[in-house]
XYZ file of C-alpha atoms in Angstrom:
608
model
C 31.421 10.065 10.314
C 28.326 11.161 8.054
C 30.302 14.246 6.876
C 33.035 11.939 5.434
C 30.758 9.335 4.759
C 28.266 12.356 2.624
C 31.079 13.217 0.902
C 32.636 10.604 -0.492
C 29.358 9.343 -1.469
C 27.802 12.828 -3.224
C 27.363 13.384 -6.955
C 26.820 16.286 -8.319
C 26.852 17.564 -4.732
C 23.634 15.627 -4.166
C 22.594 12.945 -1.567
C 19.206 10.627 -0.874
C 19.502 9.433 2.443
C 16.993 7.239 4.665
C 16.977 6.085 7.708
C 16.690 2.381 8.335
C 16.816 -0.322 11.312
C 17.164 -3.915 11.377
C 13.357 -5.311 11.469
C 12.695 -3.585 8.742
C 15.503 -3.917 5.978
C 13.334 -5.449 3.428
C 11.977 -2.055 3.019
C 15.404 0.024 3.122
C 16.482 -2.614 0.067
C 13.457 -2.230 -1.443
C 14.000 1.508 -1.306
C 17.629 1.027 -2.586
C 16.444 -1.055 -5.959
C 13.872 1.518 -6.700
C 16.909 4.483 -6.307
C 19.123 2.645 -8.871
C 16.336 1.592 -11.257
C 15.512 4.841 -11.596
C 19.179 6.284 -12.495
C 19.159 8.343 -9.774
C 22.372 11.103 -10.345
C 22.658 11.242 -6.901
C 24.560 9.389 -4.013
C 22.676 7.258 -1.988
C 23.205 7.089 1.525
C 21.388 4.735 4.473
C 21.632 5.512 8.348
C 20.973 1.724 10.200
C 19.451 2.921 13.460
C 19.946 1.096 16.901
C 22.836 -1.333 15.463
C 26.165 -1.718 15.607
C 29.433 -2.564 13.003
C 29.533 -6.165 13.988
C 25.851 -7.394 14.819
C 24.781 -10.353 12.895
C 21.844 -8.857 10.991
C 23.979 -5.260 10.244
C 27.269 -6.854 8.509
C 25.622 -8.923 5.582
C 23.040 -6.413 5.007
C 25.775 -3.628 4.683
C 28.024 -5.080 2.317
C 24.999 -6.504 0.122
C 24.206 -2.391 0.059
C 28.072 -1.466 -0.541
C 28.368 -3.436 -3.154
C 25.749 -1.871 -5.527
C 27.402 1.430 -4.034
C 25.284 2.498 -1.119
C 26.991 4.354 1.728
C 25.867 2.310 4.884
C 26.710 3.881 8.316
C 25.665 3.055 12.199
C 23.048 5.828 13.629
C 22.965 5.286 17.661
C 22.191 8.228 20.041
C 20.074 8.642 23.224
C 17.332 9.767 20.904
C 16.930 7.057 18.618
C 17.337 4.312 21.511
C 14.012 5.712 22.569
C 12.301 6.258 19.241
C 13.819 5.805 16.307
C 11.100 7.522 14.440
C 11.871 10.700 16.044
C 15.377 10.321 17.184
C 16.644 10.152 13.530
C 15.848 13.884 13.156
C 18.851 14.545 15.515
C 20.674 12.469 12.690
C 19.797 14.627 10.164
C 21.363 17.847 11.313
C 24.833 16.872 10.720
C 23.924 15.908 6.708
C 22.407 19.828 6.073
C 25.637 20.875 7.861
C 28.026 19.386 5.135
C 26.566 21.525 2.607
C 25.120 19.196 0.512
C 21.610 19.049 -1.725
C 20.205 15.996 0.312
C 16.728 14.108 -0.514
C 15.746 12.422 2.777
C 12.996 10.513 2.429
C 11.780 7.344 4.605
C 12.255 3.949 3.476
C 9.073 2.981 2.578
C 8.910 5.521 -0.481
C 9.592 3.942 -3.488
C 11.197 5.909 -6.188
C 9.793 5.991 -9.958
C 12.044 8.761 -11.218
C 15.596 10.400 -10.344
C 14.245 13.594 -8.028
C 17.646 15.579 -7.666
C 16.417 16.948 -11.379
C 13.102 18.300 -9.802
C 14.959 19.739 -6.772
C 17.399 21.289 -8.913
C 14.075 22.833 -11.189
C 12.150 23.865 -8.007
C 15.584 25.782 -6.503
C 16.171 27.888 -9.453
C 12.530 28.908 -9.448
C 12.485 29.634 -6.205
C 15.671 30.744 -4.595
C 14.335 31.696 -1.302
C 13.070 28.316 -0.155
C 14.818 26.475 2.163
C 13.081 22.915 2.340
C 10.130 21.513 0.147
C 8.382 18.572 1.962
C 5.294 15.976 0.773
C 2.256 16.447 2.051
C -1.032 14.564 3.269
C -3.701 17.257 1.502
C -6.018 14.289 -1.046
C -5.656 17.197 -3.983
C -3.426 19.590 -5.502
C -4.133 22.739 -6.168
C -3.539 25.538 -9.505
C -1.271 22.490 -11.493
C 1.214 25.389 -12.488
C 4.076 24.050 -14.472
C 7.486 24.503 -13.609
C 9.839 26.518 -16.393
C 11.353 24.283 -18.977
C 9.962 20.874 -17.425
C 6.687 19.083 -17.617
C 6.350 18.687 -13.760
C 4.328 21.005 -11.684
C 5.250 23.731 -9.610
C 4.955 23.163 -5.415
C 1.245 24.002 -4.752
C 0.011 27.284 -3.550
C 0.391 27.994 -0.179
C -2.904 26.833 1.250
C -1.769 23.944 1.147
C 0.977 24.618 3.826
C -2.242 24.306 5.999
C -2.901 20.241 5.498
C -0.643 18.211 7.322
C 3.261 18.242 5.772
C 4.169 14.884 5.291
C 8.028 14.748 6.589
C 8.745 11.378 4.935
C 10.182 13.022 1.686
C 11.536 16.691 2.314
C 14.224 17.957 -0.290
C 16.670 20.388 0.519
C 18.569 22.984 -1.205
C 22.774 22.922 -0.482
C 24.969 25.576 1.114
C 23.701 24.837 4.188
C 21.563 27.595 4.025
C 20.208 29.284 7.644
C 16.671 29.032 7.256
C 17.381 24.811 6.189
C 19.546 24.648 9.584
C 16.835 26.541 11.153
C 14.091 24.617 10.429
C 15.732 21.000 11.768
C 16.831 23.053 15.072
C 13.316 24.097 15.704
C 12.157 20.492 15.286
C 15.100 18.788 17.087
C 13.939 21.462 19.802
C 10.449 20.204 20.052
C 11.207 16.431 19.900
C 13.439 17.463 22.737
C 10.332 18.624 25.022
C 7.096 17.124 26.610
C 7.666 13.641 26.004
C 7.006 14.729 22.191
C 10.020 12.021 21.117
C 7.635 9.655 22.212
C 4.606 10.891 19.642
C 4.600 10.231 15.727
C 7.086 13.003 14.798
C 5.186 14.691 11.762
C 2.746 16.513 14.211
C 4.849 17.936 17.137
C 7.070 18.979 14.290
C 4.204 20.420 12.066
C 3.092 22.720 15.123
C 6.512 23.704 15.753
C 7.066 25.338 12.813
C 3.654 26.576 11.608
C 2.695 27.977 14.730
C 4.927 27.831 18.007
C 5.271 25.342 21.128
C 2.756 25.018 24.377
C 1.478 28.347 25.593
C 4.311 30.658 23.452
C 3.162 30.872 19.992
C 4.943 32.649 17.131
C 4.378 36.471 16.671
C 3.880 35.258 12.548
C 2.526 32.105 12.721
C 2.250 30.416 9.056
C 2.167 32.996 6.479
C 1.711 33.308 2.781
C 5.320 34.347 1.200
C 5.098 35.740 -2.262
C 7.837 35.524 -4.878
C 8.143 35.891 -8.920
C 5.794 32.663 -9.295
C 3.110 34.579 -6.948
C 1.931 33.327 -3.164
C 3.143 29.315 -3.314
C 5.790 29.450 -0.250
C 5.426 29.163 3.540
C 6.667 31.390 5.855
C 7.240 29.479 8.815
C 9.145 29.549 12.593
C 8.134 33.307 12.722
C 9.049 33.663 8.906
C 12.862 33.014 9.675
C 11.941 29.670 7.104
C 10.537 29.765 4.047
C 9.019 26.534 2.999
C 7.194 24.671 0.295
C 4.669 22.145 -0.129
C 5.643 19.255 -3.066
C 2.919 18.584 -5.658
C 0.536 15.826 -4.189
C 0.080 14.597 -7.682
C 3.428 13.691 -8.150
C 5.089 13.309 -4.677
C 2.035 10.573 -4.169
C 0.830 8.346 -1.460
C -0.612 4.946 -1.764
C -4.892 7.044 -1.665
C -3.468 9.503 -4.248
C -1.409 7.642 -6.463
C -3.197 4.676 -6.713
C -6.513 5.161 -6.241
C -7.377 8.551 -7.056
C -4.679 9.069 -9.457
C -3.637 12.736 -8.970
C -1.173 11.905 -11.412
C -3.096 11.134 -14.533
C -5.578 13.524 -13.860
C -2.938 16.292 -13.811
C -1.214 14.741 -16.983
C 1.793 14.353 -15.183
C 4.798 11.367 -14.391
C 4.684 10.859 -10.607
C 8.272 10.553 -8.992
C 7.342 8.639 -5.846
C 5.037 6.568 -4.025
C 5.256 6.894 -0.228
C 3.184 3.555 1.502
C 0.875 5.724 3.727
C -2.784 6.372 3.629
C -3.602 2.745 3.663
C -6.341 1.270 5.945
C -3.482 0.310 8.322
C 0.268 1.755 8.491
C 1.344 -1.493 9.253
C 4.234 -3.791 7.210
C 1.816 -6.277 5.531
C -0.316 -3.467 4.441
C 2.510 -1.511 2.863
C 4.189 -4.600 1.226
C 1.108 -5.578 -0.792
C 0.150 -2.040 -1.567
C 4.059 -1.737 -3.352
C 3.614 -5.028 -4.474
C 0.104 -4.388 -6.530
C 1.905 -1.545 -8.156
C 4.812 -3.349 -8.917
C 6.851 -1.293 -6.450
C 7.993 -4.385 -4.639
C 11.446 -5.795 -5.485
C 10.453 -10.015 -5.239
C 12.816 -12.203 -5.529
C 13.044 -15.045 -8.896
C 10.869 -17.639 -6.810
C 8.122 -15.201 -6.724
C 8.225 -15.203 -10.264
C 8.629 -19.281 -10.698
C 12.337 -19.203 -11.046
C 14.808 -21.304 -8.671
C 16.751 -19.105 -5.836
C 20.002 -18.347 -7.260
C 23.294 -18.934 -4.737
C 25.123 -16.072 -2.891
C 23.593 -12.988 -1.383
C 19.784 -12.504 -2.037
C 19.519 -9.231 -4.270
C 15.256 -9.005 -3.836
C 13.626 -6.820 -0.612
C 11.905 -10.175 0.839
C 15.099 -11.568 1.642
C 16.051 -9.517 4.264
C 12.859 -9.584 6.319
C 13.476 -10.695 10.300
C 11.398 -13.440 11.218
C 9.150 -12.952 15.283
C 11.409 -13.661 17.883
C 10.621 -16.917 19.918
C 9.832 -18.173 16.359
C 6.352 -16.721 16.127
C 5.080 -16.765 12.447
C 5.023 -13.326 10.753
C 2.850 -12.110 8.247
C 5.844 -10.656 6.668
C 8.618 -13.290 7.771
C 10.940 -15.033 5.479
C 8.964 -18.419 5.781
C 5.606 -17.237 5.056
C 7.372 -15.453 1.719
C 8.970 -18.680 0.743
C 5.893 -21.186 1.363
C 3.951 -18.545 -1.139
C 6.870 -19.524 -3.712
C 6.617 -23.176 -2.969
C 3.654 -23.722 -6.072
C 3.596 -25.315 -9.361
C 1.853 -22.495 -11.471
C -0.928 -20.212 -11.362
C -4.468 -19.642 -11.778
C -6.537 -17.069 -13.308
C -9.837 -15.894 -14.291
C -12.584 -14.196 -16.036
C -13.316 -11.894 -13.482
C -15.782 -10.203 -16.124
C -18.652 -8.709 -14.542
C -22.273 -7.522 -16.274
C -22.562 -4.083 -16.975
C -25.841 -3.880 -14.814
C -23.623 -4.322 -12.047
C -21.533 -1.430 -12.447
C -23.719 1.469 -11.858
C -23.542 3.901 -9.186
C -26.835 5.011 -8.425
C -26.966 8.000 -5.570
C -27.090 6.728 -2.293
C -28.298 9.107 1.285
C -25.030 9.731 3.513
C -24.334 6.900 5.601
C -26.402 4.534 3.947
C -25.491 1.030 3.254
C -24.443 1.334 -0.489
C -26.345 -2.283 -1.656
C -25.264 -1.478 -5.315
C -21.545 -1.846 -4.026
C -22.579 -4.994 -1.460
C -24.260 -6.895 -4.586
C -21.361 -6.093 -6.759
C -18.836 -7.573 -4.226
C -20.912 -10.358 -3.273
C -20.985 -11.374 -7.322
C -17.523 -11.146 -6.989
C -16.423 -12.706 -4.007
C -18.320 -15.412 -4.989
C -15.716 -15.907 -7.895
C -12.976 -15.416 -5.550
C -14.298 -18.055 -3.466
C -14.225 -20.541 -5.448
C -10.885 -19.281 -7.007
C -8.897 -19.629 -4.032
C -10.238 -23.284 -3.204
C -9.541 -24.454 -6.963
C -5.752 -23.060 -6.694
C -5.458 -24.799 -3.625
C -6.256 -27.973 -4.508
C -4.224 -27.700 -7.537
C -1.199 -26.681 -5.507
C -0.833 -23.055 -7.576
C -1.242 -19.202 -6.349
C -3.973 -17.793 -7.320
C -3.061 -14.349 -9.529
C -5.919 -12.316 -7.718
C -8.185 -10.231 -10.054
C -8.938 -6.616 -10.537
C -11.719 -6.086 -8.539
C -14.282 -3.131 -8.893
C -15.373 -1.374 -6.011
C -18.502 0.992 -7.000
C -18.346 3.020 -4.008
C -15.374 4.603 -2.087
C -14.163 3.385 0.622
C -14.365 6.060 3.188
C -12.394 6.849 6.845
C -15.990 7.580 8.656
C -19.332 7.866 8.158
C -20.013 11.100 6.623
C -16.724 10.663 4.624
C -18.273 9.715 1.509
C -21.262 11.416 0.138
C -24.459 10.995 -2.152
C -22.196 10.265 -5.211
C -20.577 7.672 -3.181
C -17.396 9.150 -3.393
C -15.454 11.971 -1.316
C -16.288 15.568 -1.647
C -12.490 16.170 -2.390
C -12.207 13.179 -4.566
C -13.232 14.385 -8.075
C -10.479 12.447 -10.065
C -11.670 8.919 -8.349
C -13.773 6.865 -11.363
C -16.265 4.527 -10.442
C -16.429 2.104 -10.204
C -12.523 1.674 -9.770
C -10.164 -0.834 -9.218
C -10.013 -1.567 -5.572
C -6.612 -1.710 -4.262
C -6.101 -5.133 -2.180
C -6.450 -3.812 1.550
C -10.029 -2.473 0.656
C -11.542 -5.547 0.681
C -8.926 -7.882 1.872
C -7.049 -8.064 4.911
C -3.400 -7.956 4.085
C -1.682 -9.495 6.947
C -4.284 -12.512 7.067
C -3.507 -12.894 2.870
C 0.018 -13.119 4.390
C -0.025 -15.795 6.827
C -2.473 -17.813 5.098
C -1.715 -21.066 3.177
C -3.671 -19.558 0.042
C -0.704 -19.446 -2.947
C -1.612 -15.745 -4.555
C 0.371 -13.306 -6.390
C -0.366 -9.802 -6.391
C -3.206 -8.060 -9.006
C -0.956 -7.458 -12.188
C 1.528 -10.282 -11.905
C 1.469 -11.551 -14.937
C 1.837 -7.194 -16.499
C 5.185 -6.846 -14.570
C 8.444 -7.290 -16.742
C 9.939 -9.954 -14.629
C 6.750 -12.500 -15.893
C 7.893 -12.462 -19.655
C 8.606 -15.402 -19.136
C 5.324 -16.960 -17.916
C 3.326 -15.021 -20.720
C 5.703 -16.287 -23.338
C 5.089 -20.113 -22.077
C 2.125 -21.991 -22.899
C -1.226 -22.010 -20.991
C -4.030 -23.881 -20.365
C -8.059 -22.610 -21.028
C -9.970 -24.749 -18.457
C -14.098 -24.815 -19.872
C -16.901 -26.115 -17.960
C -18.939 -29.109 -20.027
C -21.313 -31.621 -19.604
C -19.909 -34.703 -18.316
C -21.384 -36.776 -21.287
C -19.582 -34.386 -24.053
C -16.470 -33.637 -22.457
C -13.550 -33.002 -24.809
C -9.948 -31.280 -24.802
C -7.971 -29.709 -27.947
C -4.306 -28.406 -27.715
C -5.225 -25.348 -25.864
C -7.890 -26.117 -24.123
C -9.107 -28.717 -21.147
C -12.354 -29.371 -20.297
C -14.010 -29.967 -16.943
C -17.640 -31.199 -15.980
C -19.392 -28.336 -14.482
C -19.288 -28.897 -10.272
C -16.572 -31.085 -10.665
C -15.373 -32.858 -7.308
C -12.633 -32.125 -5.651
C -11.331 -35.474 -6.657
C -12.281 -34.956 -10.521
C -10.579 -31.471 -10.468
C -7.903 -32.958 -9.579
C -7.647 -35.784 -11.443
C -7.869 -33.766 -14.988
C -5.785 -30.925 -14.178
C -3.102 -32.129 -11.280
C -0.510 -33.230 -13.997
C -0.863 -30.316 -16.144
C 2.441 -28.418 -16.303
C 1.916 -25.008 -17.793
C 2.547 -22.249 -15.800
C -0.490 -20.931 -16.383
C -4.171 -22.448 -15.898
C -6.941 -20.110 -16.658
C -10.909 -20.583 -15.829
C -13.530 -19.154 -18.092
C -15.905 -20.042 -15.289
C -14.328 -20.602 -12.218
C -17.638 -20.759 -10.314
C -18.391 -23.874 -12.362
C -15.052 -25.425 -11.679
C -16.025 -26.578 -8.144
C -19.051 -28.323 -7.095
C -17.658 -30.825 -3.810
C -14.790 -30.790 -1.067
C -13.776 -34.505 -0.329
C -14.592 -34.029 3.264
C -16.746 -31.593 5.455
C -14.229 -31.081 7.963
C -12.219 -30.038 5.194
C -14.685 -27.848 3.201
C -15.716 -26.033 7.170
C -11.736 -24.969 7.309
C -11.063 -23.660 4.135
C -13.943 -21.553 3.909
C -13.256 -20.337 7.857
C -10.162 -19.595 5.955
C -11.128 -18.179 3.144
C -13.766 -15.449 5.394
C -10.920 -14.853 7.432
C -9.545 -12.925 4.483
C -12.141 -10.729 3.832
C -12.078 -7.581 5.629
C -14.916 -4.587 5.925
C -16.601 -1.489 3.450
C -16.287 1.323 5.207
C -18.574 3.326 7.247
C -22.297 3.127 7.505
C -24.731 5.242 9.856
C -26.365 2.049 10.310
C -27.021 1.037 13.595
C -26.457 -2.474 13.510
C -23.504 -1.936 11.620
C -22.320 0.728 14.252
C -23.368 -1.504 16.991
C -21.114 -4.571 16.114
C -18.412 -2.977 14.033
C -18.140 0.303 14.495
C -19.799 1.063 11.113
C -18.083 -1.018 9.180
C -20.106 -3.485 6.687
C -18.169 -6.917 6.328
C -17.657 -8.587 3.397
C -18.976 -11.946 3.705
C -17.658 -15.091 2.183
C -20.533 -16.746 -0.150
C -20.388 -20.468 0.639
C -19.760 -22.550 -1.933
C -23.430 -24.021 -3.651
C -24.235 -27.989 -3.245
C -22.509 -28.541 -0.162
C -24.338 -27.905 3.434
C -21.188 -28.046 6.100
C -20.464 -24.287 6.024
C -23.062 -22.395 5.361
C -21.596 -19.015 6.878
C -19.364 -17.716 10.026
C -21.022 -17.968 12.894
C -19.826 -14.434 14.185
C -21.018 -13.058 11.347
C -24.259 -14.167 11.424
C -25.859 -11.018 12.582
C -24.430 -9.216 9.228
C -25.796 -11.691 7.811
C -29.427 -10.997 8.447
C -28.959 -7.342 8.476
C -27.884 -7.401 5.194
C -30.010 -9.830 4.002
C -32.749 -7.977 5.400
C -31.556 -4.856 3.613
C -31.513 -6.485 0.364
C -34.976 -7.951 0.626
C -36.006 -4.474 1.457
C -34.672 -3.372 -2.046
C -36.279 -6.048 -3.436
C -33.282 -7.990 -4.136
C -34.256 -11.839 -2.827
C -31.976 -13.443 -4.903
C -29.132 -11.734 -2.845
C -30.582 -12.083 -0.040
C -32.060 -15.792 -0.233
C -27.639 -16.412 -1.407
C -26.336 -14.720 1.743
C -29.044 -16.279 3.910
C -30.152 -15.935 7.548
C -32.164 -17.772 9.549
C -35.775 -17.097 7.295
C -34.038 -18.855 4.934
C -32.167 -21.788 6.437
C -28.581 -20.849 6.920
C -26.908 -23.068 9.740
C -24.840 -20.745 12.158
C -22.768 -23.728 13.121
């Protein structure tokens, strides 16, 4: 039962539990590794929702999880059989019933630092609350420190207003009323008007800030004051008094990685939950962790053989489509991204005169940001087709993005950033899903490792091994020394091959990649890759444009700059019309050399 299974498994009186199921154990192990790395004094505990003790997928998984020490139990109930996003709430009850300090947090949170220390900080300074929960609010608020530790203080009430983000709550033990209370009220209104079928965080949110249908509470959400002054929610009619975590420590993927709440408040965050992306979906998430380093990979990721027995990284455990579909995010596609020989990189330098951030009118277009992409997609380009032919993944660059990427159009404002986004820099680095589409990056047969590959501890090894410096020359005074290879600028697809095929460092690096490539052996071939290579590219977003708004809803996509001296692709044909709009844009600036390289039909550009 959990109540034996919670207490065998406590320490210190303390539990993290999350709930998993079997599609997506990659993240629950994932979750696990980050736990342990981070010495957690706590026992960890995972519910496997919708399977039972002897199905195929449960038994390996659970005693790969009991061996590092993880309680594994079956969850199965009514409620979870019909959504196992809201049914595990009913799950939870029986956990705050033992008594127990428990940390329940989903499984797509990864962990940086042990949080029972911060519960135990945020309990003695405030001894009425009965739950603290994460939250969805882009800021924090008065950065008050908690006594005797560098972390902050939960934020000022207000903040009980934005959205409370139920995928980490942390509750104080003793089974307290108000903590029973609070999961009653919310198993309640999962219970009524088909709510089990919504997303859970905002039938629950109402429930306890303000009441159910027509009956509302007599005290909806209220300030509550104690010693530290007006930080704590009064909530279900003030019979629960809760708390809001800091949002610059308690992060998602916007505020931790991108606006950086964290170093702006001069704190250490303690976890990263994978929301706030562009999509909620696995391959988004994954890539997001992964760019961070938050991604347990396993040794082929990192050019080492598979070692025999169970598989200790999260990839291993991913469930492949049924009907043998491929999956952005099946085992297959992770092991055909392993199958290379080494890796490329490159200057991904860009000219200062690219990088300013002039003021732009809401909804505009931002050009500055278009002509700084298109400088650097251009590199990309010819990046991806170079580790391709060379049968290596491509370590993708930082790439600068020198205008926010917003949800809609009047989102982001003159300084082409958010109102409530003072912390963001720009230009800053863009995170992979705001100019790539993750679940395309995925499934394609591009080789790529993640933006800071070769910074993560497991690639010692391939910075402590020799590498190659590839330089572009004339074909007349071509020459190599110990370090470096040289290549005749536009080099054929044959000739690039030819000079660097056999070379076995791990590590091949382009000062100029866009004068690596000049020829594909084949138009048929050169028309698919860069069909490919577009179909990676995803969208800025949103413009007031009307063109824009006409074909995508506002969104301005990034197009794929063919690759000079060949004539076979010269651009997608369902893109054409961005194209031209954007070419006629630029011309309007004055900017013809942009315009003349992303074409249209005033200058030639096939649509075929």
């Amino acid at each position: 039962s959990a109540d034996v299974l919670v207490r065998h498994y406590a320490v210190e009186g303390t539990v993290v539990v999350s709930f998993g199921n079997a599609r997506q154990r990659h993240f629950t192990a994932n979750w696990v590794y980050h736990l342990q790395r981070s010495r957690v004094r706590a026992g960890i505990v995972v519910g496997m929702m919708n399977m039972l003790p002897a199905d195929t997928l449960y038994v390996p998984f659970a005693s790969h999880l009991r061996a590092r020490g993880v309680g594994v139990y079956c969850v199965n109930s009514a409620e979870v059989r019909l959504s196992p996003q809201g049914g595990r709430w009913f799950h939870v009850l029986p956990l705050l019933r033992t008594g127990v300090r428990l940390i329940l947090s989903d499984s797509d949170v990864a962990w940086l630092r042990d949080p029972a220390p911060y519960l135990r900080a945020i309990e003695a300074e405030h001894p009425r609350l009965d739950f603290a929960v994460s939250t969805d609010a882009q800021g924090g608020t008065d950065l008050r420190r908690l006594s005797g530790t560098g972390d902050l203080d939960v934020e000022l009430w207000g903040q009980c207003h934005a959205s409370m983000n139920i995928g980490i709550m942390l509750f104080p033990p003793g089974g307290r009323v108000g903590t029973l209370l609070a999961m009653e009220e919310a198993t309640t209104h999962l219970s009524q008007d088909g709510n089990l079928r919504r997303v859970d965080q905002g039938p629950i949110n109402y429930r306890w800030k303000f009441g159910y249908r027509d009956f509302k509470w007599p005290h909806p959400l209220f300030r509550v004051e104690d010693g530290t002054g007006g930080r704590l929610c009064g909530l279900t009619n003030g019979n629960v008094t809760g708390a809001v975590l800091p949002a610059a420590q308690f992060c998602n993927t916007l505020t931790h990685d991108v606006l950086q709440l964290w170093r702006a408040a001069g704190v250490a965050p303690l976890a990263v939950h994978a929301t706030w992306m562009r999509r909620q979906e696995e391959p988004w998430k994954l890539m997001r962790l992964r760019e961070q380093g938050l991604w347990h990979d396993g040794a082929g990721w990192y050019g080492h053989p598979q070692q025999p027995g169970l598989p200790e990284d999260a990839s291993s455990w991913m469930v492949a489509e049924k009907g043998g579909a491929r999956h952005a995010t099946d085992p297959a596609a992770i092991r055909e991204q392993e199958g290379t020989v080494g890796f490329v990189t490159y200057d991904a330098t860009v000219p200062a005169s690219l990088l300013s951030v002039p003021r732009i009118s809401v909804g505009d277009v931002p050009l500055h940001h278009m002509r700084l992409m298109h400088v650097q997609l251009r590199r990309l380009r010819s990046a991806l087709f170079v580790a391709r032919m060379l049968n290596r993944a491509l370590v993708l660059p930082t790439t600068l993005c020198s205008c926010e990427m917003g949800f809609f159009v009047s989102h982001i404002r003159e300084g082409c950033r958010a109102n409530d986004h003072p912390t963001l820099p720009l230009p800053y680095a863009c995170p992979i899903d705001h100019y790539l589409f993750p679940r395309n990056l995925m499934r394609s047969p591009f080789g790529h490792r993640e933006r800071g590959f070769l910074d993560n501890p497991r690639a010692a090894h391939i910075n402590a091994s020799r590498r190659v410096t590839v330089v572009p020359c004339v074909p007349a005074v071509c020459g190599s020394d110990s370090g470096t290879l040289s290549l005749p600028r536009g080099a054929s697809e044959a000739e690039l091959v030819r000079r660097l095929g056999s070379v076995t460092a791990p590590v091949v690096h382009f000062n100029d990649i866009e004068a690596a490539l000049g020829a594909f052996s084949s138009g048929q071939q050169s028309v698919a890759w860069h069909e490919e290579a577009q179909g990676l590219l995803d969208n800025y977003c949103c413009v007031a444009n009307p063109v824009f708004r006409a074909k995508a809803g506002g969104g301005v996509p990034y197009l794929l700059p063919p690759l000079p001296g060949q004539r076979d692709w010269l651009g997608a044909e369902r893109l054409a019309w961005a194209r031209e709009e954007l070419a006629r844009l630029f011309r309007q600036a004055g900017d013809e050399t942009t315009a003349a390289e992303l074409g249209g039909p005033a200058h030639g550009i096939s649509t075929a």
